[in-house]
PDB file of C-alpha atoms in Angstrom:
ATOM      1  CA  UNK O   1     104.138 111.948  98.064  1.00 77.00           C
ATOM      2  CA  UNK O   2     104.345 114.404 100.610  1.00 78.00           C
ATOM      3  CA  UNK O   3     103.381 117.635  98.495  1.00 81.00           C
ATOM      4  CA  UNK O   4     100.207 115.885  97.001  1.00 85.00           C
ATOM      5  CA  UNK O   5      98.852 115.803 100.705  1.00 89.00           C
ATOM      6  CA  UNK O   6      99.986 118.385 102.323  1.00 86.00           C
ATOM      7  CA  UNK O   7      99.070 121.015  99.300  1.00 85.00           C
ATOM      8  CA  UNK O   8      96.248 119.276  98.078  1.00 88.00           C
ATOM      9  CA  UNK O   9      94.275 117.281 100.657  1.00 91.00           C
ATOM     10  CA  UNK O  10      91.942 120.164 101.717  1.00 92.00           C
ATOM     11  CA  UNK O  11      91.073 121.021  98.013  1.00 90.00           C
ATOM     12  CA  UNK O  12      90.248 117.059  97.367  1.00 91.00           C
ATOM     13  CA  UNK O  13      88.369 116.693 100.507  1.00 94.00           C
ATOM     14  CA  UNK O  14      86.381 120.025  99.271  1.00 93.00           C
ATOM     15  CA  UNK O  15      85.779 119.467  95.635  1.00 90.00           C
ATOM     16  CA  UNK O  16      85.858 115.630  95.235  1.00 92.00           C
ATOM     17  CA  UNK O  17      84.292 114.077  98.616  1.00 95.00           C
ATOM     18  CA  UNK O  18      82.039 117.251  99.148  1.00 94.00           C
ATOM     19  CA  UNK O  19      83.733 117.687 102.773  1.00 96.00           C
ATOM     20  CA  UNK O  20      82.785 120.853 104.417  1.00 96.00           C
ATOM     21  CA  UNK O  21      85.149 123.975 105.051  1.00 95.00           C
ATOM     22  CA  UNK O  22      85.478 122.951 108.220  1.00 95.00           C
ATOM     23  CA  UNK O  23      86.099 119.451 107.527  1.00 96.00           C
ATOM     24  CA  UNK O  24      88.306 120.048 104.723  1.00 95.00           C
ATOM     25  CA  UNK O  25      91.588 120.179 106.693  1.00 96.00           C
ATOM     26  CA  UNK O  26      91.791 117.917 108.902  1.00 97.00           C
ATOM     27  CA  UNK O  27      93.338 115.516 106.341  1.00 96.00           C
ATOM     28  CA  UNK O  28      96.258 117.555 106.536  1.00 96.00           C
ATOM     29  CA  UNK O  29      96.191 117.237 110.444  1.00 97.00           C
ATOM     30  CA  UNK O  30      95.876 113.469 109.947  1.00 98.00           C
ATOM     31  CA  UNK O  31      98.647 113.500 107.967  1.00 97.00           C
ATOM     32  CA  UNK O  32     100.650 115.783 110.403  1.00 97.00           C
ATOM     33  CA  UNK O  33      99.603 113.658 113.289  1.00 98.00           C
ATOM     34  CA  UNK O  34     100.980 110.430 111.377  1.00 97.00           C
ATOM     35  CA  UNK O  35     104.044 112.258 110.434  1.00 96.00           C
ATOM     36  CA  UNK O  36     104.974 112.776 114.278  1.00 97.00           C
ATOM     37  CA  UNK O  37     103.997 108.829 115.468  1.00 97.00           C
ATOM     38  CA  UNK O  38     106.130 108.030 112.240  1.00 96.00           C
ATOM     39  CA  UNK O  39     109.369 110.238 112.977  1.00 95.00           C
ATOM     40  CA  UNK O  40     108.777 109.289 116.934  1.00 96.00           C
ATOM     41  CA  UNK O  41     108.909 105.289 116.228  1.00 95.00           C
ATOM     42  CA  UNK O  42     111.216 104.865 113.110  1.00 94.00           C
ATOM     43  CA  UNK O  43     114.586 104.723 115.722  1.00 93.00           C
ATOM     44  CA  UNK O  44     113.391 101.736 117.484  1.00 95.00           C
ATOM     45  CA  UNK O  45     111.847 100.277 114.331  1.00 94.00           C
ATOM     46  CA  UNK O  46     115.340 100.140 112.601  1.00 93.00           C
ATOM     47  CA  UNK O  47     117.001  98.856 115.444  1.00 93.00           C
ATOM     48  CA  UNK O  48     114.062  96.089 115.887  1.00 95.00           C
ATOM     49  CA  UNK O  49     113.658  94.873 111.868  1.00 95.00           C
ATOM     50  CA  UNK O  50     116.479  96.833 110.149  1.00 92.00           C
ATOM     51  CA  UNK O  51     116.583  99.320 107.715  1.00 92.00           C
ATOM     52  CA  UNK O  52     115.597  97.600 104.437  1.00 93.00           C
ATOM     53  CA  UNK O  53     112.495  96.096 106.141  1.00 95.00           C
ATOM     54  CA  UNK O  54     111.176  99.482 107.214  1.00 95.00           C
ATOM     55  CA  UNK O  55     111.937 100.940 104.132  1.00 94.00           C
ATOM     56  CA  UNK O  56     109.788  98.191 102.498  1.00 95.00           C
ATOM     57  CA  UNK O  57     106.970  98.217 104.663  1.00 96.00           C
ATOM     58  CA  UNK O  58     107.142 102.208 104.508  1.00 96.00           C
ATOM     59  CA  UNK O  59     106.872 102.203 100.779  1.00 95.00           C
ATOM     60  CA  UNK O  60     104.292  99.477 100.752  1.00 96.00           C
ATOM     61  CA  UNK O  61     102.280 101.717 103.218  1.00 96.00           C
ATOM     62  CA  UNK O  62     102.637 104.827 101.087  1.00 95.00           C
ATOM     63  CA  UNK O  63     101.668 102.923  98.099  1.00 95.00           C
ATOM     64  CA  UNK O  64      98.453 101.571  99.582  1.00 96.00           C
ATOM     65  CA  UNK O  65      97.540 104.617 101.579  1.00 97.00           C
ATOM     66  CA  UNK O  66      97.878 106.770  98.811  1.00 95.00           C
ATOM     67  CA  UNK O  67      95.750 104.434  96.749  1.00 95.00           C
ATOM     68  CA  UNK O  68      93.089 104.084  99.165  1.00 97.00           C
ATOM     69  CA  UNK O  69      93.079 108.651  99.257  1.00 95.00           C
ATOM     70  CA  UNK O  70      92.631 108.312  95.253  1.00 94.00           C
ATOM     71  CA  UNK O  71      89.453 105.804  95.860  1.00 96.00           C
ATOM     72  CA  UNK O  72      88.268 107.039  99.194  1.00 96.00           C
ATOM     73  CA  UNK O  73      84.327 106.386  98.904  1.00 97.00           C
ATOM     74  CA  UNK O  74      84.248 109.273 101.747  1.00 97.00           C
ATOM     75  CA  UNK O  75      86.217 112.261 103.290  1.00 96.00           C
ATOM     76  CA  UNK O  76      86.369 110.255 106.634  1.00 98.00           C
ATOM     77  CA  UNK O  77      88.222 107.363 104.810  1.00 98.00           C
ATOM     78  CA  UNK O  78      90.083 109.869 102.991  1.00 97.00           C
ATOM     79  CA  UNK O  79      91.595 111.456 106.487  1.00 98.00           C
ATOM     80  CA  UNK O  80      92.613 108.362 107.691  1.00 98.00           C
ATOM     81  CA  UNK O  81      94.161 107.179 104.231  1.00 97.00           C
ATOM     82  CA  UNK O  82      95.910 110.465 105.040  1.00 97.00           C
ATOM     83  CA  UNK O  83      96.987 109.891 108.434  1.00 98.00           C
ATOM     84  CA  UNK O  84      98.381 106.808 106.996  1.00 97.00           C
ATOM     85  CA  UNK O  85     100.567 108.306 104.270  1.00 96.00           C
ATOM     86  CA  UNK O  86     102.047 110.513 106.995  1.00 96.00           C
ATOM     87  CA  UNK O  87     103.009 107.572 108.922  1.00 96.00           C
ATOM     88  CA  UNK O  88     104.775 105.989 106.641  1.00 95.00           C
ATOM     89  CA  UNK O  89     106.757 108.530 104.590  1.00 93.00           C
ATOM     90  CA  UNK O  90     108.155 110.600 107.316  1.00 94.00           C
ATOM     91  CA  UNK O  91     110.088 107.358 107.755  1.00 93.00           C
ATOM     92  CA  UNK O  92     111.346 107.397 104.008  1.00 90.00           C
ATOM     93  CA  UNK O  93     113.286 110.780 103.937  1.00 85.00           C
ATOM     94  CA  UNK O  94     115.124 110.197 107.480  1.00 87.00           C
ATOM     95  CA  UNK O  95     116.460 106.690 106.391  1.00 90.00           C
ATOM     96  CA  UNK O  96     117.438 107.570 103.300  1.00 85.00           C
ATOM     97  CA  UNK O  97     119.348 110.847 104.938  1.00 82.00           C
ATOM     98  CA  UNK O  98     121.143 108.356 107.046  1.00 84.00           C
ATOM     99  CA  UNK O  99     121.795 105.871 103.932  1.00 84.00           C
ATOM    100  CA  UNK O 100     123.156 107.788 101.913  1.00 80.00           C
ATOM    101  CA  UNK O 101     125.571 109.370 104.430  1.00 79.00           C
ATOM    102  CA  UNK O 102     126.942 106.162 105.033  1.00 81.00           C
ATOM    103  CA  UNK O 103     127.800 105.214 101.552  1.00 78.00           C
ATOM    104  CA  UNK O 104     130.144 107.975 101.410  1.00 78.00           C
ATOM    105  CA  UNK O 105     131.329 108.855 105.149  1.00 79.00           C
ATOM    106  CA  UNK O 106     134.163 111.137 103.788  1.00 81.00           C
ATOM    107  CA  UNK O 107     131.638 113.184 101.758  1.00 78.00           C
ATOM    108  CA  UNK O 108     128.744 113.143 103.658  1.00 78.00           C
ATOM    109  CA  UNK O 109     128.399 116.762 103.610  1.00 83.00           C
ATOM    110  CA  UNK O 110     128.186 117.102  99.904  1.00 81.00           C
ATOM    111  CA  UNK O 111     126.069 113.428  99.488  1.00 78.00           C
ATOM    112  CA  UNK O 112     123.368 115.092 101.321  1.00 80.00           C
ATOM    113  CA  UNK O 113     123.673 118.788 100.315  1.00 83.00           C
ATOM    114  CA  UNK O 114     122.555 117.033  96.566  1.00 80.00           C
ATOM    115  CA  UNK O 115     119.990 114.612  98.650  1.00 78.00           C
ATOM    116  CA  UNK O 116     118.510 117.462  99.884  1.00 76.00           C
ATOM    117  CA  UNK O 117     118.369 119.400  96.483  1.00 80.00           C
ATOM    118  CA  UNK O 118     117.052 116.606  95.016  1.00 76.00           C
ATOM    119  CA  UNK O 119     114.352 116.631  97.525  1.00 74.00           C
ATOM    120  CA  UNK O 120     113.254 119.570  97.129  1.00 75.00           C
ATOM    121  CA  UNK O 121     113.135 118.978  93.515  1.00 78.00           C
ATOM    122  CA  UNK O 122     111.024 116.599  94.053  1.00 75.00           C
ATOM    123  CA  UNK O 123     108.228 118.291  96.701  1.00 74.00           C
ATOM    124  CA  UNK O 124     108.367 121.601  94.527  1.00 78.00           C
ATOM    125  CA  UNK O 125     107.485 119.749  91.095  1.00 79.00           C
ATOM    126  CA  UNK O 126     105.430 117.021  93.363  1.00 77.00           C
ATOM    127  CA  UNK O 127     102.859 119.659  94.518  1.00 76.00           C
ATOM    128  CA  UNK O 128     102.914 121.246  91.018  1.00 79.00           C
ATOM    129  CA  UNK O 129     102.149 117.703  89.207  1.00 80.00           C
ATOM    130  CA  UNK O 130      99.248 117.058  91.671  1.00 81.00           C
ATOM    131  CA  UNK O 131      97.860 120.314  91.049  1.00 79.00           C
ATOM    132  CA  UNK O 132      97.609 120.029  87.337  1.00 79.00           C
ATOM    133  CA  UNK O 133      96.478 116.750  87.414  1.00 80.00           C
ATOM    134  CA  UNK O 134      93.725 117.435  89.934  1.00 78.00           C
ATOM    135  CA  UNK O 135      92.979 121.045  87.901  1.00 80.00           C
ATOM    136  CA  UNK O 136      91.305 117.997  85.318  1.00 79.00           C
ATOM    137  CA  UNK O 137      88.043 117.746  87.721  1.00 75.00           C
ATOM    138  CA  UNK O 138      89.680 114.402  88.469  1.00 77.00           C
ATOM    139  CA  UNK O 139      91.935 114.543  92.200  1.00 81.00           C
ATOM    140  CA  UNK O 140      92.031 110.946  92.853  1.00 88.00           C
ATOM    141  CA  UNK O 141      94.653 110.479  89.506  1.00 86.00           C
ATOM    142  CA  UNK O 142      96.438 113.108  92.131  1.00 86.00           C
ATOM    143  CA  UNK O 143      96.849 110.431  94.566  1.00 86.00           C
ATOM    144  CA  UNK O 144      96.996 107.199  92.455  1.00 87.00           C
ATOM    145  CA  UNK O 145      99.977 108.900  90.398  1.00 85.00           C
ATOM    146  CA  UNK O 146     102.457 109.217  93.584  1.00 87.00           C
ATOM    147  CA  UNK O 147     100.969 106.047  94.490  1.00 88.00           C
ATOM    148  CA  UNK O 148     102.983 104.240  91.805  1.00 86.00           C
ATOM    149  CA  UNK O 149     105.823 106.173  92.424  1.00 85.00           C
ATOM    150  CA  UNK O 150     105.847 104.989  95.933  1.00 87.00           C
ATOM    151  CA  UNK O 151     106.609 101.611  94.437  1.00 87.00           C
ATOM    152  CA  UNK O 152     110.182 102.531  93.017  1.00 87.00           C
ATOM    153  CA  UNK O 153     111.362 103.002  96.554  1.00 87.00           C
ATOM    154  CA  UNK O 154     110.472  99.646  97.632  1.00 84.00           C
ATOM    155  CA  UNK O 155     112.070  98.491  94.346  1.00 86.00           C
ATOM    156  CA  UNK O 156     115.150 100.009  95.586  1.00 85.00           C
ATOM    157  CA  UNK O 157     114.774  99.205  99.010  1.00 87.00           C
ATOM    158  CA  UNK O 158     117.102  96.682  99.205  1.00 84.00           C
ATOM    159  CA  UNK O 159     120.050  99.469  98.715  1.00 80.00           C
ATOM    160  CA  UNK O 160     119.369 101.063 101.840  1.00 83.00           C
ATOM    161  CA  UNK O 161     122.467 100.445 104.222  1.00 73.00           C
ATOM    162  CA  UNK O 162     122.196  99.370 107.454  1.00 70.00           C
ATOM    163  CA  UNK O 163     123.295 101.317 110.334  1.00 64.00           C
ATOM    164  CA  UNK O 164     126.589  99.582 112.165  1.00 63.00           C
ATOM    165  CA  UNK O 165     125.350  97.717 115.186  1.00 62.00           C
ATOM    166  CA  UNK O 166     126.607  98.819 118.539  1.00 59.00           C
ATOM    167  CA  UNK O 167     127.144  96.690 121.693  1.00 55.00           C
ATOM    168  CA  UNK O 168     125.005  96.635 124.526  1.00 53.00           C
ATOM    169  CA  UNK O 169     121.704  97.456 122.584  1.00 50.00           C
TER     170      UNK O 169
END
C-alpha cells in the first residue's frame, strides 16, 4: 500500500490523469501530509475506540481510498484519494508494531526484528508489483490491486491485541 503511492503516484498522475509536471507530485505530498495527521492522532484514537476498531476502520479506509486512486475521474480526486491512503495506513504499521510485541513480551526484540523484515519485504516487492502492473499502460490495476489486499488486514483485524489499560486515563 504504501510503495504503490509513494513510488508511483507522480508517474499515474502524469501518464494516466494527464497532470502536469508540476502537478504531478503533490499526490505524494498529500499522502505525506495524511501520513503525519495519521501518526499524530492514532494514540488518542486507540485509547478512545481501541485497537481492533482502528485497525478496521484503517483498513476499510485504505481499501476505499486506494480504490477511489485506481478510478479517480481526475488528478485532483486522485491527490486527495492519496491524502487519504496516507491517513489511514500510517496507522496500520504502528499498531501492528505494538501488537505483535505484546503477544510475545519476552521476545519482543526478535518478534519485531522479523515484523520489520517482513515489512520491508513487503514495500520492496510492493513498489516492484505496482510498477509492472502500471508498465501495462493501465496504473489504476496499480491501485485497485493493493486495494484488495487492504482487505486481509481488516479480515485479521480482530487479532490485534489491545494495549493494557492504565488508571487515571
Amino acid at each position: 500500500m504504501d510503495s504503490t503511492v509513494s513510488a508511483w503516484s507522480a508517474v499515474y498522475l502524469r501518464q494516466t490523469l494527464a497532470a502536469s509536471l508540476t502537478v504531478a507530485p503533490m499526490a505524494y505530498a498529500a499522502y505525506q501530509a495524511g501520513t503525519v495527521v495519521g501518526r499524530a492522532s492514532v494514540d488518542r484514537l486507540v485509547q478512545r475506540v481501541g485497537t481492533v476498531a482502528v485497525v478496521r476502520t484503517a483498513a476499510l479506509v485504505v481499501a476505499g481510498a486506494l480504490a477511489g486512486m485506481a478510478m479517480a475521474p481526475s488528478w485532483p480526486f486522485a491527490v486527495l484519494m492519496a491524502g487519504v491512503v496516507g491517513l489511514g495506513a500510517s496507522v496500520l504499521a504502528p499498531l501492528c508494531l505494538a501488537s505483535a510485541a505484546r503477544l510475545r513480551p519476552a521476545a519482543s526484540e526478535a518478534v519485531l526484528a522479523r515484523l520489520n523484515l517482513f515489512n520491508y519485504a513487503g514495500v520492496v516487492s510492493g513498489g516492484a508489483v505496482s510498477g509492472l502492473l502500471g508498465s501495462t499502460g493501465e496504473f489504476r490495476l496499480a491501485y485497485a490491486a493493493p486495494a484488495a489486499l487492504a482487505l486481509f488486514v481488516l479480515a485479521g483485524a480482530r487479532h490485534f491485541t489491545q494495549p493494557p489499560r492504565t488508571s487515571g486515563t
